[in-house]
CSV table of C-alpha atoms and ligand atoms in Angstrom, one decimal:
chain,number,residue,atom,x,y,z
A,1,UNK,CA,-33.3,22.6,0.0
A,2,UNK,CA,-34.5,23.8,-3.3
A,3,UNK,CA,-32.4,27.0,-3.1
A,4,UNK,CA,-29.2,25.0,-3.3
A,5,UNK,CA,-30.6,22.8,-6.0
A,6,UNK,CA,-28.4,24.4,-8.7
A,7,UNK,CA,-25.3,23.2,-7.0
A,8,UNK,CA,-26.6,20.1,-5.2
A,9,UNK,CA,-29.5,18.8,-7.3
A,10,UNK,CA,-30.0,15.7,-5.3
A,11,UNK,CA,-30.9,17.8,-2.2
A,12,UNK,CA,-34.1,18.6,-3.9
A,13,UNK,CA,-35.0,15.0,-4.4
A,14,UNK,CA,-34.0,13.6,-1.0
A,15,UNK,CA,-34.7,16.4,1.4
A,16,UNK,CA,-34.2,14.4,4.6
A,17,UNK,CA,-30.9,12.9,3.7
A,18,UNK,CA,-27.9,15.2,4.2
A,19,UNK,CA,-25.9,16.1,1.2
A,20,UNK,CA,-22.7,14.4,2.4
A,21,UNK,CA,-24.4,11.1,3.1
A,22,UNK,CA,-26.0,11.2,-0.3
A,23,UNK,CA,-22.8,12.1,-2.0
A,24,UNK,CA,-21.2,9.1,-0.2
A,25,UNK,CA,-24.0,6.8,-1.4
A,26,UNK,CA,-23.5,8.0,-5.0
A,27,UNK,CA,-19.8,7.4,-4.6
A,28,UNK,CA,-20.4,3.9,-3.2
A,29,UNK,CA,-22.7,3.0,-6.1
A,30,UNK,CA,-20.3,4.5,-8.7
A,31,UNK,CA,-17.4,2.5,-7.1
A,32,UNK,CA,-19.4,-0.7,-7.1
A,33,UNK,CA,-20.0,-0.2,-10.9
A,34,UNK,CA,-16.4,0.9,-11.3
A,35,UNK,CA,-15.2,-2.4,-9.9
A,36,UNK,CA,-17.5,-4.4,-12.1
A,37,UNK,CA,-16.5,-2.4,-15.1
A,38,UNK,CA,-12.9,-2.9,-14.5
A,39,UNK,CA,-12.1,0.8,-13.9
A,40,UNK,CA,-9.5,0.1,-11.2
A,41,UNK,CA,-5.9,0.3,-12.2
A,42,UNK,CA,-2.6,-0.3,-10.3
A,43,UNK,CA,0.3,2.1,-10.4
A,44,UNK,CA,3.7,1.0,-9.2
A,45,UNK,CA,6.2,3.0,-7.1
A,46,UNK,CA,9.8,1.8,-7.2
A,47,UNK,CA,11.6,0.8,-4.0
A,48,UNK,CA,15.3,1.4,-4.0
A,49,UNK,CA,18.0,-0.5,-2.1
A,50,UNK,CA,19.6,2.3,-0.1
A,51,UNK,CA,23.2,1.2,-0.4
A,52,UNK,CA,23.3,0.1,-4.1
A,53,UNK,CA,20.7,2.5,-5.5
A,54,UNK,CA,19.2,-0.5,-7.4
A,55,UNK,CA,15.5,-1.0,-7.7
A,56,UNK,CA,14.6,-4.0,-5.5
A,57,UNK,CA,10.8,-3.9,-5.7
A,58,UNK,CA,7.7,-1.8,-6.0
A,59,UNK,CA,4.6,-1.0,-4.1
A,60,UNK,CA,1.3,-1.5,-6.0
A,61,UNK,CA,-1.0,1.5,-5.4
A,62,UNK,CA,-4.6,1.4,-6.6
A,63,UNK,CA,-6.3,4.2,-8.5
A,64,UNK,CA,-9.8,4.4,-9.9
A,65,UNK,CA,-9.9,5.5,-13.5
A,66,UNK,CA,-13.4,7.1,-13.4
A,67,UNK,CA,-14.8,7.8,-16.9
A,68,UNK,CA,-15.7,11.4,-15.9
A,69,UNK,CA,-13.5,12.2,-13.0
A,70,UNK,CA,-10.3,10.7,-14.3
A,71,UNK,CA,-7.8,9.1,-11.9
A,72,UNK,CA,-9.3,9.2,-8.4
A,73,UNK,CA,-6.7,8.7,-5.6
A,74,UNK,CA,-7.1,5.9,-3.1
A,75,UNK,CA,-7.7,8.1,-0.1
A,76,UNK,CA,-10.9,9.3,-1.7
A,77,UNK,CA,-12.4,5.8,-2.2
A,78,UNK,CA,-10.7,3.3,0.1
A,79,UNK,CA,-12.5,4.6,3.1
A,80,UNK,CA,-15.8,4.3,1.2
A,81,UNK,CA,-14.9,0.8,0.2
A,82,UNK,CA,-14.2,0.0,3.9
A,83,UNK,CA,-17.5,1.4,5.1
A,84,UNK,CA,-19.6,-0.3,2.5
A,85,UNK,CA,-18.1,-3.8,2.3
A,86,UNK,CA,-16.7,-3.1,-1.1
A,87,UNK,CA,-13.2,-3.5,0.3
A,88,UNK,CA,-13.7,-7.3,-0.1
A,89,UNK,CA,-14.0,-7.3,-3.9
A,90,UNK,CA,-11.7,-4.3,-4.3
A,91,UNK,CA,-9.0,-5.8,-2.2
A,92,UNK,CA,-9.3,-9.1,-4.0
A,93,UNK,CA,-9.0,-7.4,-7.3
A,94,UNK,CA,-5.8,-5.6,-6.2
A,95,UNK,CA,-4.3,-8.8,-4.8
A,96,UNK,CA,-5.0,-10.8,-8.0
A,97,UNK,CA,-3.9,-8.0,-10.3
A,98,UNK,CA,-0.6,-7.5,-8.5
A,99,UNK,CA,0.0,-11.3,-8.4
A,100,UNK,CA,-0.8,-11.5,-12.1
A,101,UNK,CA,1.8,-8.8,-12.8
A,102,UNK,CA,4.4,-10.5,-10.7
A,103,UNK,CA,3.8,-13.8,-12.5
A,104,UNK,CA,4.2,-12.0,-15.8
A,105,UNK,CA,7.7,-10.8,-14.7
A,106,UNK,CA,8.9,-14.3,-13.8
A,107,UNK,CA,11.0,-15.0,-16.8
A,108,UNK,CA,12.2,-11.5,-17.4
A,109,UNK,CA,14.7,-9.1,-16.0
A,110,UNK,CA,12.0,-8.1,-13.5
A,111,UNK,CA,11.8,-11.5,-11.8
A,112,UNK,CA,13.7,-10.5,-8.7
A,113,UNK,CA,11.6,-7.5,-7.8
A,114,UNK,CA,9.4,-7.7,-4.8
A,115,UNK,CA,5.8,-6.7,-5.3
A,116,UNK,CA,4.3,-5.0,-2.2
A,117,UNK,CA,0.5,-5.1,-1.9
A,118,UNK,CA,-1.5,-3.0,0.6
A,119,UNK,CA,-4.0,-5.0,2.6
A,120,UNK,CA,-6.7,-3.2,4.5
A,121,UNK,CA,-7.2,-4.3,8.1
A,122,UNK,CA,-10.8,-5.3,7.4
A,123,UNK,CA,-9.6,-7.4,4.5
A,124,UNK,CA,-6.9,-9.0,6.6
A,125,UNK,CA,-9.4,-9.8,9.4
A,126,UNK,CA,-11.8,-11.7,7.1
A,127,UNK,CA,-11.8,-15.4,8.1
A,128,UNK,CA,-11.2,-16.5,4.5
A,129,UNK,CA,-8.3,-14.1,3.9
A,130,UNK,CA,-5.6,-16.8,3.8
A,131,UNK,CA,-7.7,-18.8,1.3
A,132,UNK,CA,-8.1,-15.7,-0.8
A,133,UNK,CA,-4.4,-15.3,-1.0
A,134,UNK,CA,-3.8,-19.0,-1.7
A,135,UNK,CA,-6.2,-18.8,-4.6
A,136,UNK,CA,-4.7,-15.7,-6.0
A,137,UNK,CA,-1.2,-17.3,-6.0
A,138,UNK,CA,-2.5,-20.5,-7.5
A,139,UNK,CA,-4.6,-18.9,-10.2
A,140,UNK,CA,-2.0,-16.4,-11.3
A,141,UNK,CA,1.2,-18.5,-10.7
A,142,UNK,CA,2.8,-15.6,-8.8
A,143,UNK,CA,6.0,-16.5,-6.8
A,144,UNK,CA,5.1,-16.1,-3.2
A,145,UNK,CA,8.8,-15.3,-2.4
A,146,UNK,CA,8.3,-12.1,-4.3
A,147,UNK,CA,5.0,-11.0,-2.8
A,148,UNK,CA,4.9,-8.8,0.3
A,149,UNK,CA,1.7,-8.0,2.1
A,150,UNK,CA,1.6,-4.5,3.8
A,151,UNK,CA,-0.6,-4.6,6.8
A,152,UNK,CA,-1.2,-1.8,9.3
A,153,UNK,CA,-1.0,-1.8,13.0
A,154,UNK,CA,-4.7,-1.7,13.3
A,155,UNK,CA,-4.9,-5.2,11.7
A,156,UNK,CA,-2.7,-6.4,14.6
A,157,UNK,CA,-4.8,-4.8,17.3
A,158,UNK,CA,-6.9,-7.9,17.8
A,159,UNK,CA,-4.7,-10.0,20.0
A,160,UNK,CA,-5.2,-13.7,20.0
A,161,UNK,CA,-4.0,-16.9,18.4
A,162,UNK,CA,-6.2,-16.7,15.3
A,163,UNK,CA,-4.3,-13.6,14.2
A,164,UNK,CA,-0.9,-15.1,15.0
A,165,UNK,CA,-1.8,-18.3,13.2
A,166,UNK,CA,-2.9,-16.4,10.1
A,167,UNK,CA,0.4,-14.5,10.0
A,168,UNK,CA,2.3,-17.7,10.4
A,169,UNK,CA,0.4,-19.4,7.6
A,170,UNK,CA,1.1,-16.6,5.3
A,171,UNK,CA,4.8,-16.6,6.2
A,172,UNK,CA,4.9,-20.4,5.7
A,173,UNK,CA,3.4,-19.9,2.3
A,174,UNK,CA,6.6,-17.9,1.5
A,175,UNK,CA,5.1,-14.4,1.7
A,176,UNK,CA,6.7,-11.5,3.4
A,177,UNK,CA,4.8,-9.4,5.8
A,178,UNK,CA,5.5,-5.7,6.3
A,179,UNK,CA,4.0,-3.3,8.8
A,180,UNK,CA,2.9,-0.2,6.9
A,181,UNK,CA,2.6,3.3,8.4
A,182,UNK,CA,4.8,2.2,11.3
A,183,UNK,CA,4.7,4.6,14.2
A,184,UNK,CA,1.3,6.2,13.5
A,185,UNK,CA,-0.8,3.7,15.5
A,186,UNK,CA,-0.5,2.4,19.0
A,187,UNK,CA,2.4,0.1,18.3
A,188,UNK,CA,2.8,-2.7,20.8
A,189,UNK,CA,6.5,-3.3,20.3
A,190,UNK,CA,6.2,-6.7,21.8
A,191,UNK,CA,4.3,-7.8,18.7
A,192,UNK,CA,7.3,-7.2,16.6
A,193,UNK,CA,9.3,-9.8,18.4
A,194,UNK,CA,6.5,-12.3,18.5
A,195,UNK,CA,4.9,-12.0,15.1
A,196,UNK,CA,6.5,-13.0,11.8
A,197,UNK,CA,6.9,-9.5,10.5
A,198,UNK,CA,9.9,-9.0,8.3
A,199,UNK,CA,9.8,-5.3,7.4
A,200,UNK,CA,8.7,-2.0,8.9
A,201,UNK,CA,7.7,0.9,6.7
A,202,UNK,CA,8.4,4.2,8.3
A,203,UNK,CA,5.5,6.5,7.6
A,204,UNK,CA,6.2,9.5,5.4
A,205,UNK,CA,4.9,11.8,8.1
A,206,UNK,CA,8.1,11.0,10.0
A,207,UNK,CA,10.3,11.4,7.0
A,208,UNK,CA,8.9,14.7,5.7
A,209,UNK,CA,10.7,17.0,8.1
A,210,UNK,CA,14.0,15.0,8.4
A,211,UNK,CA,16.7,15.7,9.3
A,212,UNK,CA,15.7,19.1,10.9
A,213,UNK,CA,12.8,18.1,13.1
A,214,UNK,CA,14.2,16.6,16.3
A,215,UNK,CA,11.2,14.6,17.2
A,216,UNK,CA,10.9,13.0,13.8
A,217,UNK,CA,14.6,12.3,13.8
A,218,UNK,CA,14.3,10.7,17.2
A,219,UNK,CA,11.4,8.5,16.1
A,220,UNK,CA,13.2,7.5,12.9
A,221,UNK,CA,16.5,6.6,14.4
A,222,UNK,CA,14.9,4.8,17.3
A,223,UNK,CA,12.9,2.7,14.7
A,224,UNK,CA,16.0,1.9,12.7
A,225,UNK,CA,17.9,0.8,15.8
A,226,UNK,CA,15.0,-1.2,17.1
A,227,UNK,CA,14.6,-2.9,13.7
A,228,UNK,CA,18.4,-3.7,13.6
A,229,UNK,CA,18.2,-5.3,17.0
A,230,UNK,CA,15.1,-7.3,16.1
A,231,UNK,CA,16.5,-8.3,12.7
A,232,UNK,CA,13.9,-6.5,10.7
A,233,UNK,CA,14.4,-4.6,7.5
A,234,UNK,CA,13.1,-1.0,7.2
A,235,UNK,CA,11.7,0.8,4.2
A,236,UNK,CA,11.3,4.5,4.5
A,237,UNK,CA,8.4,6.1,2.5
A,238,UNK,CA,8.1,9.6,1.3
A,239,UNK,CA,11.8,10.2,0.6
A,240,UNK,CA,11.9,13.4,-1.4
A,241,UNK,CA,15.3,14.9,-0.7
A,242,UNK,CA,19.0,14.0,-0.7
A,243,UNK,CA,19.2,15.1,2.9
A,244,UNK,CA,16.5,12.7,3.9
A,245,UNK,CA,18.1,9.9,2.0
A,246,UNK,CA,21.5,10.5,3.6
A,247,UNK,CA,20.0,10.6,7.0
A,248,UNK,CA,18.3,7.3,6.5
A,249,UNK,CA,21.2,5.7,4.8
A,250,UNK,CA,23.6,6.6,7.5
A,251,UNK,CA,21.3,4.9,10.1
A,252,UNK,CA,21.1,1.7,8.2
A,253,UNK,CA,17.7,2.1,6.4
A,254,UNK,CA,17.5,-0.8,3.9
A,255,UNK,CA,15.1,0.5,1.3
A,256,UNK,CA,13.8,3.9,0.2
A,257,UNK,CA,10.7,4.9,-1.6
A,258,UNK,CA,9.6,8.4,-2.6
A,259,UNK,CA,9.3,11.1,-5.1
A,260,UNK,CA,13.0,11.7,-5.0
A,261,UNK,CA,13.2,8.5,-7.1
A,262,UNK,CA,9.9,8.3,-8.7
A,263,UNK,CA,6.2,8.8,-8.3
A,264,UNK,CA,3.9,5.8,-8.7
A,265,UNK,CA,4.0,4.9,-12.4
A,266,UNK,CA,1.8,3.0,-14.9
A,267,UNK,CA,3.1,-0.5,-15.5
A,268,UNK,CA,4.7,0.5,-18.8
A,269,UNK,CA,6.4,3.5,-17.3
A,270,UNK,CA,7.6,1.5,-14.3
A,271,UNK,CA,9.2,-1.2,-16.5
A,272,UNK,CA,10.9,1.4,-18.6
A,273,UNK,CA,12.1,3.4,-15.6
A,274,UNK,CA,13.5,0.3,-14.0
A,275,UNK,CA,15.3,-0.8,-17.2
A,276,UNK,CA,16.7,2.7,-17.7
A,277,UNK,CA,18.0,2.8,-14.2
A,278,UNK,CA,19.9,-0.5,-14.7
A,279,UNK,CA,22.0,1.0,-17.6
A,280,UNK,CA,25.5,1.8,-16.4
A,281,UNK,CA,25.8,5.6,-16.2
B,301,C2E,P1,0.6,3.9,1.7
B,301,C2E,O1,0.5,2.5,1.6
B,301,C2E,O2,1.4,4.4,2.9
B,301,C2E,O3,1.3,4.4,0.4
B,301,C2E,C1,2.2,5.4,0.3
B,301,C2E,C2,1.6,6.7,-0.3
B,301,C2E,O4,2.6,7.7,-0.2
B,301,C2E,C3,1.1,6.6,-1.7
B,301,C2E,O5,0.0,7.4,-1.9
B,301,C2E,C4,2.3,7.2,-2.4
B,301,C2E,O6,2.0,7.8,-3.7
B,301,C2E,C5,2.7,8.3,-1.5
B,301,C2E,N1,4.0,8.8,-1.6
B,301,C2E,C6,5.1,8.0,-2.1
B,301,C2E,N2,6.2,8.7,-2.1
B,301,C2E,C7,5.9,9.9,-1.7
B,301,C2E,C8,6.7,11.1,-1.5
B,301,C2E,O7,7.9,11.2,-1.7
B,301,C2E,N3,6.0,12.2,-1.0
B,301,C2E,C9,4.7,12.2,-0.7
B,301,C2E,N4,4.1,13.3,-0.2
B,301,C2E,N5,3.9,11.1,-0.9
B,301,C2E,C10,4.5,10.0,-1.4
B,301,C2E,P2,-1.4,6.9,-2.6
B,301,C2E,O8,-1.0,6.1,-3.8
B,301,C2E,O9,-2.2,8.1,-2.8
B,301,C2E,O10,-2.0,6.0,-1.5
B,301,C2E,C11,-2.4,6.4,-0.3
B,301,C2E,C12,-2.8,5.3,0.6
B,301,C2E,O11,-4.0,4.6,0.1
B,301,C2E,C13,-1.8,4.3,0.8
B,301,C2E,O12,-0.8,4.7,1.8
B,301,C2E,C14,-2.6,3.1,1.3
B,301,C2E,O13,-2.9,3.3,2.7
B,301,C2E,C15,-3.9,3.3,0.5
B,301,C2E,N6,-3.9,2.4,-0.6
B,301,C2E,C16,-3.3,2.6,-1.8
B,301,C2E,N7,-3.5,1.5,-2.6
B,301,C2E,C17,-4.2,0.6,-1.9
B,301,C2E,C18,-4.7,-0.7,-2.1
B,301,C2E,O14,-4.5,-1.3,-3.2
B,301,C2E,N8,-5.4,-1.3,-1.1
B,301,C2E,C19,-5.5,-0.7,0.1
B,301,C2E,N9,-6.2,-1.4,1.0
B,301,C2E,N10,-5.1,0.5,0.4
B,301,C2E,C20,-4.4,1.2,-0.6
B,302,MG,MG1,1.6,0.9,1.7
B,303,MG,MG1,2.6,3.7,4.3
B,304,MG,MG1,0.3,5.9,4.6
């Protein structure tokens, strides 16, 4: 109540709403304004082909450049966006911005790079999702062959033909589909065979304690051998050490992503980093 007003002034004005709920509402309103005012920005984290050490793509990761708070990480506002319906406009902004960037690379040395885009399950399950993607590609001129959509297992939990049809449509448009955070949900392995998924992303929680942690090592090598048998590519995220890289490389992991190579970078830094890495040593 009033006693806490110094710290939490709003408590004084809305006594029957708890502070957390109000904070959430403030955040939601600020996010809505932030999207309108173009405060979102994408950073790009390199993905490295494990064998050659060459950059073969990047993952676009959204940040909110708040005028007072500075760069807000996605885990602080994506859940709010998902609860409030803002994930629609936010997700569409991300999709279009990443496509716009890929289109801009088309006649440059960056044209071969794959652009991976995170798609929230709620966004994916919207009936007009495929149309939204089509429009983003058409309006920006992005090359669908270079666009990868990262979806999570929760987006696949609704079994049925509508879902399969949607994945097939996206695949037929030339897009690649990747399963993000693989292993953290209730994977139904049968899906992997049946659905047009091209890549698995091993979640960083499994990579963190490699190679020492026996359970993580077991999950990781099982995923890699399953992927090989099913003809899927694997990207490992959260690669921070040479030991992790060597473990993954030895078991046939195709691509690596993590702080060992680079943190997510602004577009200018990503382009410079990629160029510099191409120079012969
Ligand atoms: P994610 O898609 O699994 O992305 C990987 C996260 O791991 C990123 O965090 C990245 O910065 C972080 N990471 C990369 N390498 C390392 C490493 O070596 N060590 C550690 N400790 N972390 C590493 P970020 O950017 O904070 O994003 C967090 C999550 O927020 C993402 O997880 C994704 O689920 C979500 N997200 C980010 N951007 C978007 C977006 O545009 N749309 C949607 N729907 N979700 C997004
Ligand atoms: Mg991702
Ligand atoms: Mg992930
Ligand atoms: Mg994750």
